[in-house]
Amino acid sequence: MTATTAENTNGPDGPDGRSPAPADRHPQRWIILGVICLAELTVLLDNTVLNVAIPSLTRELHASTSDIQWVISAYSLVQSGLLLTAGSTADRYGRRKMLAAGLVLFGIGSLVAGLADSTAQLIAARAGMGVGGALLMTTTLAVVVQIFDDTERVRAIGLWATVNSLGFAAGPLIGGVLLDHFWWGAIFLVNIPVAVLALAAVLMLVPESKNPRGDRPDLLGALLSTVGMTGVVYAIINGPDQGWTSGATLVPAAVGAGFLAAFVGWELRVPYPMLDMHFFRDQKFTGAVAGAILVAFGMGGSLFLLTQHLQFVLGYGPLEAGLRTAPLALTIVALNLTGVGARVLARVGTPVTIAAGMSCLAAGLAAIAVLGGDSYAGMLLGLVVMGVGIAFAMPAMANAIMSAIPPAKAGVGAGVNGTLAEFGNGLGVAVLGAVLNARFAALVTVSAASLPAALAAAGSAGERARIADAFAAGLETSQLVGACAVLVGGLLAAALLRRAERAESAGATAPGAVPAGPGQP
């Protein structure tokens, strides 16, 4: 099949929604995987490059810590709210069409962001980029599920997840080079040639697939979820500055919680929900959901803290900081490209793989907090251990989520996975950033909104040293909080998955039992 053939109205999975049989495997499936991974890389590069540019944005746009958090979170929140709708739309109208549309929108948003001259304009542009990112993230994973059968899907998802790590590795390096030679806007403009190349490859190679019986887009659900998550994260970001019991914090938190509750109620009633709440009756799905949020929480929050640690505390420049974050990503890439993660999953099962991976991720975060305060040598160990944990846990949880949802709704399943990742990432930045700000404010009394401003306002070398030490202590505290959250969440997810597997085994061995299909409660 080529991109110019007639559309497969049933999709590669066939009219019954099952995965393709080995004889029906797409002959170009591995080439197609490479193309869609290039499209995914477009989104991921932007996020990691942006993290390296935090100090530059702070200085050149006079941005506060909260401004920087919103530059990062605006994209994540919009994307999170639209992922489910984007997945449903792709299922109904065509995954290739939505993948191409996402690349176009993301490229236009990158151009606007690169030319912004204020933090308000940059935040607005980032929110617009989230629309294109939603289309990209859902369609890439949906196509993987459609063209690979059960025997190859775990490895394919592992390679797909590895692109996340390539983004982490390449993004800081590219960002460091750009910031050493150009102004900060170049970190967004670099997305444009990648998007153009990916668009050409998608149009030439990726086959069209859709499910004409797919559900209609749930626009109200998208609105409710986006507003709800925005309100909650806004409260978390502003809590340390405004006070956790102030109206400026409690009102948006209450509004956000109310909209999220309305979202759940609407999804239970509407005939075509973005997210079928009955999926949560499946303990395997629930366990994978919990783990996915916590992995993204740990990764997003730790990278937000790590770049500031390297540049503000240890004194490295953007390029030097980018090079020193590479071991985290390179460890993940090495383990997934060699198939180690897939072999471990096949040998010990999903619960054990996730428990081991999340424990390693938590241990790495704790090692960075305890050993990396004064030198990079102690931080290096933590980065490698984190990489091992992510390489094991991320593909296992993505596969668990996708296997719990019918293949005919691959776009919706990809939307669920992407929503969890983006929401977890935004929540990690918000929560761990809030912990950092609260601890910093408790140790020193400063009126400045960021560390560089506080150091510039200091009256003596001793005061600057106290401010720097307080910021380092805040980083350590927030990293330890992240480690505890990841460990507890990982063990809980593994326990839920283990219980679900035992329940499935008991049901399968019961007299007259009929095995449940994917996604059935």
Short mmCIF file of C-alpha atoms in Angstrom, two decimals:
data_model
loop_
_atom_site.label_atom_id
_atom_site.label_comp_id
_atom_site.label_asym_id
_atom_site.label_seq_id
_atom_site.Cartn_x
_atom_site.Cartn_y
_atom_site.Cartn_z
CA MET A 1 0.00 0.00 0.00
CA THR A 2 1.21 3.51 -0.75
CA ALA A 3 -0.06 6.88 0.23
CA THR A 4 -1.71 7.27 -3.16
CA THR A 5 -3.84 4.14 -3.04
CA ALA A 6 -7.49 4.13 -2.09
CA GLU A 7 -8.13 4.78 1.56
CA ASN A 8 -8.58 1.76 3.77
CA THR A 9 -11.88 2.64 5.35
CA ASN A 10 -11.57 -0.12 7.88
CA GLY A 11 -7.98 0.78 8.70
CA PRO A 12 -5.13 -1.74 8.76
CA ASP A 13 -6.73 -3.49 11.68
CA GLY A 14 -9.67 -4.67 9.57
CA PRO A 15 -13.39 -4.34 10.07
CA ASP A 16 -13.41 -6.27 13.34
CA GLY A 17 -10.91 -3.95 14.97
CA ARG A 18 -8.28 -6.66 15.42
CA SER A 19 -4.57 -6.30 14.85
CA PRO A 20 -3.14 -7.31 11.46
CA ALA A 21 -2.13 -10.94 11.08
CA PRO A 22 1.56 -11.64 10.31
CA ALA A 23 0.70 -12.34 6.65
CA ASP A 24 -0.96 -8.91 6.39
CA ARG A 25 1.94 -6.93 7.81
CA HIS A 26 2.68 -3.75 5.89
CA PRO A 27 5.89 -4.34 3.89
CA GLN A 28 7.16 -0.84 4.62
CA ARG A 29 6.16 -0.76 8.29
CA TRP A 30 9.67 -0.12 9.65
CA ILE A 31 10.27 2.70 7.15
CA ILE A 32 6.90 4.18 8.10
CA LEU A 33 7.89 3.92 11.78
CA GLY A 34 10.97 6.00 11.00
CA VAL A 35 8.87 8.64 9.25
CA ILE A 36 6.35 9.05 12.05
CA CYS A 37 9.15 9.12 14.60
CA LEU A 38 10.65 12.04 12.68
CA ALA A 39 7.29 13.81 12.96
CA GLU A 40 7.21 13.11 16.70
CA LEU A 41 10.77 14.36 17.06
CA THR A 42 9.62 17.76 15.80
CA VAL A 43 7.50 18.21 18.92
CA LEU A 44 9.99 16.75 21.36
CA LEU A 45 12.92 18.86 20.21
CA ASP A 46 10.96 22.01 20.94
CA ASN A 47 10.28 21.09 24.55
CA THR A 48 13.85 20.08 25.41
CA VAL A 49 15.44 23.00 23.59
CA LEU A 50 13.16 25.32 25.53
CA ASN A 51 14.35 23.93 28.87
CA VAL A 52 17.96 24.81 28.04
CA ALA A 53 16.86 28.33 27.08
CA ILE A 54 15.23 29.06 30.47
CA PRO A 55 18.10 31.25 31.77
CA SER A 56 18.33 33.13 28.44
CA LEU A 57 14.58 33.84 28.45
CA THR A 58 14.81 34.93 32.08
CA ARG A 59 17.50 37.48 31.25
CA GLU A 60 16.47 38.72 27.79
CA LEU A 61 12.68 38.86 28.27
CA HIS A 62 12.94 39.76 31.99
CA ALA A 63 10.73 36.73 32.69
CA SER A 64 9.89 35.63 36.21
CA THR A 65 9.91 31.99 37.32
CA SER A 66 6.12 31.89 36.94
CA ASP A 67 6.40 33.34 33.41
CA ILE A 68 8.85 30.60 32.45
CA GLN A 69 6.59 27.94 33.95
CA TRP A 70 3.72 29.25 31.85
CA VAL A 71 5.84 29.31 28.68
CA ILE A 72 6.39 25.58 29.28
CA SER A 73 2.98 24.70 30.70
CA ALA A 74 0.82 26.63 28.19
CA TYR A 75 1.83 24.21 25.46
CA SER A 76 1.34 21.14 27.67
CA LEU A 77 -2.08 22.21 28.93
CA VAL A 78 -3.53 23.02 25.51
CA GLN A 79 -2.13 19.83 24.07
CA SER A 80 -3.45 17.77 26.97
CA GLY A 81 -6.95 19.17 26.52
CA LEU A 82 -7.00 18.46 22.78
CA LEU A 83 -5.25 15.07 22.58
CA LEU A 84 -8.38 12.98 23.06
CA THR A 85 -10.34 15.01 20.53
CA ALA A 86 -7.42 14.89 18.09
CA GLY A 87 -7.24 11.10 18.43
CA SER A 88 -10.97 10.68 17.85
CA THR A 89 -10.84 13.03 14.86
CA ALA A 90 -7.94 11.10 13.35
CA ASP A 91 -9.82 7.80 13.76
CA ARG A 92 -12.80 9.22 11.92
CA TYR A 93 -11.32 11.46 9.23
CA GLY A 94 -7.92 9.87 8.57
CA ARG A 95 -4.72 9.54 10.57
CA ARG A 96 -2.43 10.59 7.72
CA LYS A 97 -4.45 13.77 7.13
CA MET A 98 -4.28 14.74 10.80
CA LEU A 99 -0.55 13.96 10.98
CA ALA A 100 0.11 16.31 8.05
CA ALA A 101 -2.16 19.00 9.51
CA GLY A 102 -0.34 18.78 12.83
CA LEU A 103 3.04 19.34 11.18
CA VAL A 104 1.72 22.42 9.32
CA LEU A 105 0.18 23.95 12.46
CA PHE A 106 3.25 23.23 14.56
CA GLY A 107 5.53 24.85 11.98
CA ILE A 108 3.40 28.00 11.84
CA GLY A 109 3.29 28.20 15.64
CA SER A 110 7.08 27.85 15.81
CA LEU A 111 7.48 30.79 13.41
CA VAL A 112 5.23 33.00 15.55
CA ALA A 113 7.05 31.97 18.75
CA GLY A 114 10.46 32.69 17.24
CA LEU A 115 9.41 36.23 16.38
CA ALA A 116 7.71 37.02 19.73
CA ASP A 117 9.06 40.04 21.65
CA SER A 118 7.35 39.54 25.03
CA THR A 119 6.55 36.69 27.38
CA ALA A 120 2.81 37.20 26.78
CA GLN A 121 3.25 36.73 23.02
CA LEU A 122 5.49 33.72 23.57
CA ILE A 123 3.00 32.07 25.92
CA ALA A 124 0.21 32.62 23.37
CA ALA A 125 2.33 31.18 20.55
CA ARG A 126 3.21 28.16 22.67
CA ALA A 127 -0.47 27.55 23.34
CA GLY A 128 -1.09 27.64 19.59
CA MET A 129 1.71 25.14 19.01
CA GLY A 130 -0.09 22.83 21.41
CA VAL A 131 -2.88 22.37 18.85
CA GLY A 132 -0.45 21.03 16.25
CA GLY A 133 1.34 18.98 18.88
CA ALA A 134 -1.91 17.27 19.86
CA LEU A 135 -2.47 16.09 16.29
CA LEU A 136 1.11 14.86 15.99
CA MET A 137 1.30 12.95 19.25
CA THR A 138 -1.95 11.05 18.77
CA THR A 139 -1.51 10.07 15.15
CA THR A 140 2.07 8.82 15.48
CA LEU A 141 1.27 6.22 18.15
CA ALA A 142 -2.04 5.33 16.47
CA VAL A 143 -0.23 4.48 13.23
CA VAL A 144 2.25 2.30 15.15
CA VAL A 145 -0.61 0.30 16.65
CA GLN A 146 -2.30 -0.05 13.26
CA ILE A 147 0.63 -1.38 11.23
CA PHE A 148 2.33 -3.68 13.78
CA ASP A 149 0.88 -6.94 15.10
CA ASP A 150 1.10 -8.20 18.67
CA THR A 151 4.45 -9.94 18.11
CA GLU A 152 6.21 -6.74 16.98
CA ARG A 153 4.20 -4.05 18.74
CA VAL A 154 6.16 -3.97 22.02
CA ARG A 155 9.43 -3.47 20.16
CA ALA A 156 7.86 -0.86 17.85
CA ILE A 157 6.43 1.07 20.81
CA GLY A 158 9.83 0.84 22.48
CA LEU A 159 11.47 2.42 19.44
CA TRP A 160 8.69 5.03 19.30
CA ALA A 161 9.34 5.82 22.97
CA THR A 162 13.07 6.03 22.24
CA VAL A 163 12.41 9.08 20.08
CA ASN A 164 11.41 10.84 23.30
CA SER A 165 14.91 10.17 24.54
CA LEU A 166 16.51 11.31 21.29
CA GLY A 167 14.62 14.54 21.79
CA PHE A 168 16.05 14.84 25.30
CA ALA A 169 19.57 14.13 24.01
CA ALA A 170 19.53 16.23 20.84
CA GLY A 171 17.41 19.11 22.13
CA PRO A 172 19.81 20.45 24.78
CA LEU A 173 22.78 20.10 22.41
CA ILE A 174 21.00 21.91 19.57
CA GLY A 175 19.73 24.51 22.00
CA GLY A 176 23.20 25.09 23.43
CA VAL A 177 24.74 25.58 19.98
CA LEU A 178 21.95 27.93 18.88
CA LEU A 179 22.10 30.01 22.06
CA ASP A 180 25.87 30.34 21.75
CA HIS A 181 25.57 31.80 18.24
CA PHE A 182 22.05 33.27 17.88
CA TRP A 183 19.29 34.91 19.89
CA TRP A 184 16.75 32.84 21.80
CA GLY A 185 14.15 32.92 19.00
CA ALA A 186 16.29 30.52 16.97
CA ILE A 187 15.27 27.66 19.28
CA PHE A 188 11.78 27.84 17.77
CA LEU A 189 12.75 28.58 14.17
CA VAL A 190 14.85 25.40 14.08
CA ASN A 191 11.60 23.41 14.20
CA ILE A 192 10.55 24.64 10.76
CA PRO A 193 12.99 22.69 8.52
CA VAL A 194 12.37 19.52 10.55
CA ALA A 195 8.61 19.96 10.16
CA VAL A 196 8.94 20.51 6.39
CA LEU A 197 11.07 17.38 5.97
CA ALA A 198 8.69 15.30 8.07
CA LEU A 199 5.67 16.62 6.14
CA ALA A 200 7.18 15.59 2.79
CA ALA A 201 7.97 12.10 4.12
CA VAL A 202 4.47 11.66 5.60
CA LEU A 203 2.76 12.61 2.34
CA MET A 204 4.94 10.22 0.33
CA LEU A 205 5.14 7.17 2.58
CA VAL A 206 2.51 6.95 5.32
CA PRO A 207 -0.67 5.12 4.23
CA GLU A 208 -4.06 6.58 5.04
CA SER A 209 -6.20 4.69 7.53
CA LYS A 210 -9.41 5.61 9.26
CA ASN A 211 -12.45 4.14 10.91
CA PRO A 212 -15.62 5.69 9.38
CA ARG A 213 -17.58 4.33 12.31
CA GLY A 214 -15.42 6.35 14.67
CA ASP A 215 -16.95 8.66 17.23
CA ARG A 216 -17.67 12.31 16.54
CA PRO A 217 -15.26 14.84 18.11
CA ASP A 218 -16.28 15.81 21.63
CA LEU A 219 -15.67 19.56 21.52
CA LEU A 220 -17.35 20.33 24.84
CA GLY A 221 -15.28 17.63 26.52
CA ALA A 222 -12.12 19.21 25.12
CA LEU A 223 -13.16 22.62 26.44
CA LEU A 224 -14.01 21.30 29.91
CA SER A 225 -10.79 19.34 30.28
CA THR A 226 -8.58 22.18 29.02
CA VAL A 227 -10.14 24.79 31.32
CA GLY A 228 -10.08 22.36 34.25
CA MET A 229 -6.41 21.50 33.94
CA THR A 230 -5.48 25.13 33.32
CA GLY A 231 -7.20 26.22 36.52
CA VAL A 232 -5.57 23.55 38.65
CA VAL A 233 -2.06 24.13 37.33
CA TYR A 234 -2.48 27.91 37.54
CA ALA A 235 -3.24 27.52 41.24
CA ILE A 236 -0.19 25.31 41.76
CA ILE A 237 2.14 27.71 39.96
CA ASN A 238 0.90 30.80 41.80
CA GLY A 239 0.37 29.23 45.23
CA PRO A 240 3.86 30.01 46.63
CA ASP A 241 3.68 33.69 45.59
CA GLN A 242 0.02 34.40 46.40
CA GLY A 243 -0.34 32.07 49.39
CA TRP A 244 -2.00 28.66 49.34
CA THR A 245 -5.07 29.92 51.22
CA SER A 246 -5.49 33.16 49.26
CA GLY A 247 -8.37 33.78 46.91
CA ALA A 248 -5.95 34.07 43.98
CA THR A 249 -5.02 30.43 44.57
CA LEU A 250 -8.23 28.88 45.85
CA VAL A 251 -10.56 30.38 43.22
CA PRO A 252 -8.73 29.02 40.14
CA ALA A 253 -8.19 25.71 41.95
CA ALA A 254 -11.91 25.42 42.66
CA VAL A 255 -12.82 26.44 39.11
CA GLY A 256 -10.39 23.91 37.69
CA ALA A 257 -11.66 21.12 39.92
CA GLY A 258 -15.25 22.02 39.02
CA PHE A 259 -14.56 21.88 35.29
CA LEU A 260 -12.77 18.54 35.65
CA ALA A 261 -15.74 17.15 37.58
CA ALA A 262 -18.04 18.45 34.85
CA PHE A 263 -15.81 16.79 32.27
CA VAL A 264 -16.20 13.42 33.99
CA GLY A 265 -19.97 13.86 34.25
CA TRP A 266 -20.25 14.89 30.61
CA GLU A 267 -18.15 11.94 29.43
CA LEU A 268 -20.44 9.55 31.32
CA ARG A 269 -23.54 10.96 29.56
CA VAL A 270 -22.49 11.92 26.06
CA PRO A 271 -23.02 9.30 23.32
CA TYR A 272 -19.59 9.98 21.78
CA PRO A 273 -17.18 10.62 24.68
CA MET A 274 -13.55 11.59 24.19
CA LEU A 275 -12.70 9.16 26.96
CA ASP A 276 -14.94 6.23 27.77
CA MET A 277 -14.92 6.25 31.57
CA HIS A 278 -15.72 2.54 31.58
CA PHE A 279 -12.09 1.94 30.65
CA PHE A 280 -11.26 2.80 34.25
CA ARG A 281 -13.03 -0.35 35.37
CA ASP A 282 -10.10 -2.22 33.86
CA GLN A 283 -7.43 -2.45 36.58
CA LYS A 284 -4.72 -2.89 33.96
CA PHE A 285 -5.73 0.40 32.35
CA THR A 286 -5.95 2.16 35.72
CA GLY A 287 -2.53 0.93 36.80
CA ALA A 288 -0.92 1.98 33.54
CA VAL A 289 -2.58 5.40 33.79
CA ALA A 290 -1.20 5.97 37.28
CA GLY A 291 2.29 4.95 36.25
CA ALA A 292 2.30 7.00 33.04
CA ILE A 293 1.39 10.20 34.88
CA LEU A 294 4.14 9.66 37.46
CA VAL A 295 6.85 8.86 34.88
CA ALA A 296 5.97 12.05 32.99
CA PHE A 297 5.79 13.94 36.31
CA GLY A 298 9.31 12.82 37.20
CA MET A 299 10.78 13.45 33.75
CA GLY A 300 9.17 16.85 33.15
CA GLY A 301 9.78 18.18 36.63
CA SER A 302 13.33 16.86 36.91
CA LEU A 303 14.42 18.32 33.55
CA PHE A 304 12.92 21.69 34.54
CA LEU A 305 15.00 21.58 37.74
CA LEU A 306 18.08 19.99 36.19
CA THR A 307 18.78 22.72 33.64
CA GLN A 308 18.54 25.37 36.35
CA HIS A 309 20.76 23.28 38.63
CA LEU A 310 23.46 22.98 35.98
CA GLN A 311 23.41 26.64 34.92
CA PHE A 312 22.45 28.58 38.05
CA VAL A 313 24.13 26.45 40.73
CA LEU A 314 27.05 24.70 38.99
CA GLY A 315 27.70 27.62 36.62
CA TYR A 316 27.67 25.88 33.22
CA GLY A 317 26.71 27.67 30.02
CA PRO A 318 23.78 26.53 27.85
CA LEU A 319 25.89 24.26 25.60
CA GLU A 320 27.80 22.78 28.54
CA ALA A 321 24.54 22.14 30.38
CA GLY A 322 23.07 20.49 27.29
CA LEU A 323 26.03 18.15 26.95
CA ARG A 324 25.74 17.15 30.59
CA THR A 325 22.07 16.14 30.29
CA ALA A 326 22.87 13.78 27.40
CA PRO A 327 23.73 10.66 29.51
CA LEU A 328 20.08 10.43 30.64
CA ALA A 329 18.77 10.23 27.09
CA LEU A 330 21.64 8.18 25.69
CA THR A 331 21.05 5.50 28.31
CA ILE A 332 17.41 5.22 27.26
CA VAL A 333 18.31 5.16 23.58
CA ALA A 334 20.93 2.44 24.06
CA LEU A 335 18.60 0.16 26.04
CA ASN A 336 15.64 0.54 23.68
CA LEU A 337 17.52 0.38 20.38
CA THR A 338 19.14 -2.88 21.50
CA GLY A 339 15.74 -4.25 22.53
CA VAL A 340 16.70 -4.71 26.19
CA GLY A 341 13.49 -3.14 27.46
CA ALA A 342 11.30 -5.34 25.24
CA ARG A 343 13.16 -8.50 26.32
CA VAL A 344 12.87 -7.61 29.99
CA LEU A 345 9.13 -6.99 29.56
CA ALA A 346 8.65 -10.34 27.81
CA ARG A 347 10.60 -12.21 30.49
CA VAL A 348 9.35 -10.74 33.78
CA GLY A 349 5.99 -9.22 32.78
CA THR A 350 4.51 -5.74 32.90
CA PRO A 351 4.08 -5.26 36.70
CA VAL A 352 7.67 -6.20 37.58
CA THR A 353 9.08 -4.17 34.68
CA ILE A 354 7.17 -1.06 35.74
CA ALA A 355 8.04 -1.50 39.44
CA ALA A 356 11.74 -1.86 38.63
CA GLY A 357 11.71 1.03 36.18
CA MET A 358 9.92 3.45 38.49
CA SER A 359 12.19 2.48 41.39
CA CYS A 360 15.25 3.25 39.27
CA LEU A 361 13.73 6.58 38.21
CA ALA A 362 13.10 7.51 41.85
CA ALA A 363 16.59 6.40 42.88
CA GLY A 364 18.13 8.51 40.12
CA LEU A 365 16.23 11.60 41.21
CA ALA A 366 17.30 11.06 44.81
CA ALA A 367 20.94 10.55 43.77
CA ILE A 368 20.93 13.85 41.86
CA ALA A 369 19.47 15.63 44.89
CA VAL A 370 21.91 14.15 47.40
CA LEU A 371 25.11 13.69 45.36
CA GLY A 372 24.84 16.35 42.66
CA GLY A 373 24.62 19.46 44.78
CA ASP A 374 28.27 20.49 44.47
CA SER A 375 29.61 18.69 41.40
CA TYR A 376 28.56 17.04 38.17
CA ALA A 377 30.21 13.73 39.08
CA GLY A 378 27.52 12.92 41.62
CA MET A 379 24.80 14.01 39.20
CA LEU A 380 26.07 11.69 36.44
CA LEU A 381 25.22 8.55 38.42
CA GLY A 382 21.68 9.76 38.97
CA LEU A 383 21.20 10.54 35.27
CA VAL A 384 22.25 7.05 34.18
CA VAL A 385 20.04 5.35 36.79
CA MET A 386 17.10 7.54 35.73
CA GLY A 387 17.72 6.53 32.11
CA VAL A 388 17.57 2.84 32.99
CA GLY A 389 14.27 3.35 34.80
CA ILE A 390 12.64 5.32 32.00
CA ALA A 391 13.79 2.80 29.36
CA PHE A 392 12.01 0.02 31.25
CA ALA A 393 8.89 1.81 32.48
CA MET A 394 7.81 4.06 29.60
CA PRO A 395 7.32 1.46 26.80
CA ALA A 396 5.75 -1.01 29.23
CA MET A 397 3.12 1.49 30.33
CA ALA A 398 2.38 2.73 26.81
CA ASN A 399 1.85 -0.86 25.70
CA ALA A 400 -0.38 -1.59 28.71
CA ILE A 401 -2.58 1.43 27.94
CA MET A 402 -2.89 0.64 24.23
CA SER A 403 -3.62 -3.06 24.87
CA ALA A 404 -6.49 -2.13 27.20
CA ILE A 405 -8.27 -0.12 24.48
CA PRO A 406 -9.81 -1.65 21.31
CA PRO A 407 -7.46 -1.31 18.29
CA ALA A 408 -10.32 0.27 16.31
CA LYS A 409 -9.97 3.25 18.68
CA ALA A 410 -6.19 3.49 18.31
CA GLY A 411 -6.37 7.27 17.95
CA VAL A 412 -8.32 7.62 21.18
CA GLY A 413 -5.88 5.26 22.90
CA ALA A 414 -2.96 7.33 21.69
CA GLY A 415 -4.80 10.40 22.92
CA VAL A 416 -5.12 8.87 26.38
CA ASN A 417 -1.41 8.03 26.46
CA GLY A 418 -0.43 11.47 25.21
CA THR A 419 -2.79 13.24 27.60
CA LEU A 420 -1.25 11.44 30.55
CA ALA A 421 2.28 12.26 29.40
CA GLU A 422 1.59 15.93 28.76
CA PHE A 423 -0.51 16.44 31.87
CA GLY A 424 2.12 14.66 33.97
CA ASN A 425 4.85 16.80 32.44
CA GLY A 426 2.96 20.03 33.09
CA LEU A 427 2.08 18.91 36.59
CA GLY A 428 5.70 18.00 37.29
CA VAL A 429 6.90 21.46 36.24
CA ALA A 430 4.15 23.12 38.28
CA VAL A 431 4.41 21.05 41.47
CA LEU A 432 8.19 20.72 41.68
CA GLY A 433 8.59 24.35 40.62
CA ALA A 434 6.19 25.35 43.38
CA VAL A 435 8.16 23.31 45.92
CA LEU A 436 11.37 25.00 44.75
CA ASN A 437 9.86 28.48 45.07
CA ALA A 438 8.33 27.76 48.47
CA ARG A 439 11.58 26.36 49.90
CA PHE A 440 13.63 29.21 48.41
CA ALA A 441 11.26 31.83 49.86
CA ALA A 442 11.35 30.13 53.28
CA LEU A 443 15.16 30.27 53.45
CA VAL A 444 15.78 33.83 52.24
CA THR A 445 13.66 36.97 52.05
CA VAL A 446 13.89 38.47 48.57
CA SER A 447 11.49 40.53 46.52
CA ALA A 448 12.88 39.45 43.15
CA ALA A 449 10.89 37.00 41.05
CA SER A 450 13.87 34.91 39.84
CA LEU A 451 17.33 33.82 40.99
CA PRO A 452 19.31 36.10 38.59
CA ALA A 453 17.26 39.09 39.71
CA ALA A 454 17.76 38.18 43.37
CA LEU A 455 21.53 37.85 42.89
CA ALA A 456 21.67 41.17 41.03
CA ALA A 457 19.81 42.90 43.88
CA ALA A 458 22.08 41.42 46.57
CA GLY A 459 24.20 43.99 48.43
CA SER A 460 27.25 41.89 49.22
CA ALA A 461 29.11 38.72 48.27
CA GLY A 462 27.92 37.07 51.47
CA GLU A 463 24.29 37.80 50.65
CA ARG A 464 24.73 36.42 47.12
CA ALA A 465 26.22 33.25 48.58
CA ARG A 466 23.26 32.84 50.96
CA ILE A 467 20.81 33.31 48.08
CA ALA A 468 22.64 30.76 45.92
CA ASP A 469 22.74 28.26 48.78
CA ALA A 470 19.03 28.74 49.41
CA PHE A 471 18.24 28.10 45.75
CA ALA A 472 20.39 24.94 45.79
CA ALA A 473 18.55 23.76 48.92
CA GLY A 474 15.22 24.39 47.20
CA LEU A 475 16.35 22.30 44.23
CA GLU A 476 17.36 19.44 46.52
CA THR A 477 14.02 19.48 48.34
CA SER A 478 11.97 19.55 45.14
CA GLN A 479 13.98 16.71 43.60
CA LEU A 480 13.45 14.55 46.69
CA VAL A 481 9.72 15.28 46.60
CA GLY A 482 9.66 14.15 42.97
CA ALA A 483 11.56 10.96 43.85
CA CYS A 484 9.07 10.04 46.59
CA ALA A 485 6.08 10.68 44.31
CA VAL A 486 7.53 8.55 41.51
CA LEU A 487 8.40 5.66 43.84
CA VAL A 488 4.99 5.52 45.53
CA GLY A 489 3.15 5.91 42.23
CA GLY A 490 5.24 3.24 40.54
CA LEU A 491 4.67 0.67 43.26
CA LEU A 492 0.94 1.44 43.23
CA ALA A 493 0.76 1.05 39.45
CA ALA A 494 2.61 -2.26 39.59
CA ALA A 495 0.30 -3.56 42.32
CA LEU A 496 -2.80 -2.66 40.29
CA LEU A 497 -1.39 -4.32 37.19
CA ARG A 498 -0.47 -7.47 39.12
CA ARG A 499 -3.96 -7.68 40.57
CA ALA A 500 -5.50 -7.20 37.11
CA GLU A 501 -3.39 -10.01 35.67
CA ARG A 502 -4.42 -12.36 38.47
CA ALA A 503 -8.08 -11.48 37.92
CA GLU A 504 -7.72 -12.17 34.19
CA SER A 505 -6.03 -15.52 34.88
CA ALA A 506 -8.77 -16.52 37.30
CA GLY A 507 -11.47 -15.52 34.81
CA ALA A 508 -9.80 -17.37 31.95
CA THR A 509 -9.61 -20.62 33.92
CA ALA A 510 -13.21 -20.46 35.16
CA PRO A 511 -15.54 -23.07 33.54
CA GLY A 512 -17.24 -21.66 30.45
CA ALA A 513 -15.33 -18.35 30.63
CA VAL A 514 -14.96 -16.31 27.44
CA PRO A 515 -11.75 -14.21 27.31
CA ALA A 516 -12.44 -10.48 27.27
CA GLY A 517 -11.35 -8.52 24.24
CA PRO A 518 -9.08 -5.50 24.44
CA GLY A 519 -10.62 -2.64 26.30
CA GLN A 520 -13.54 -4.63 27.65
CA PRO A 521 -14.19 -4.00 31.35
#
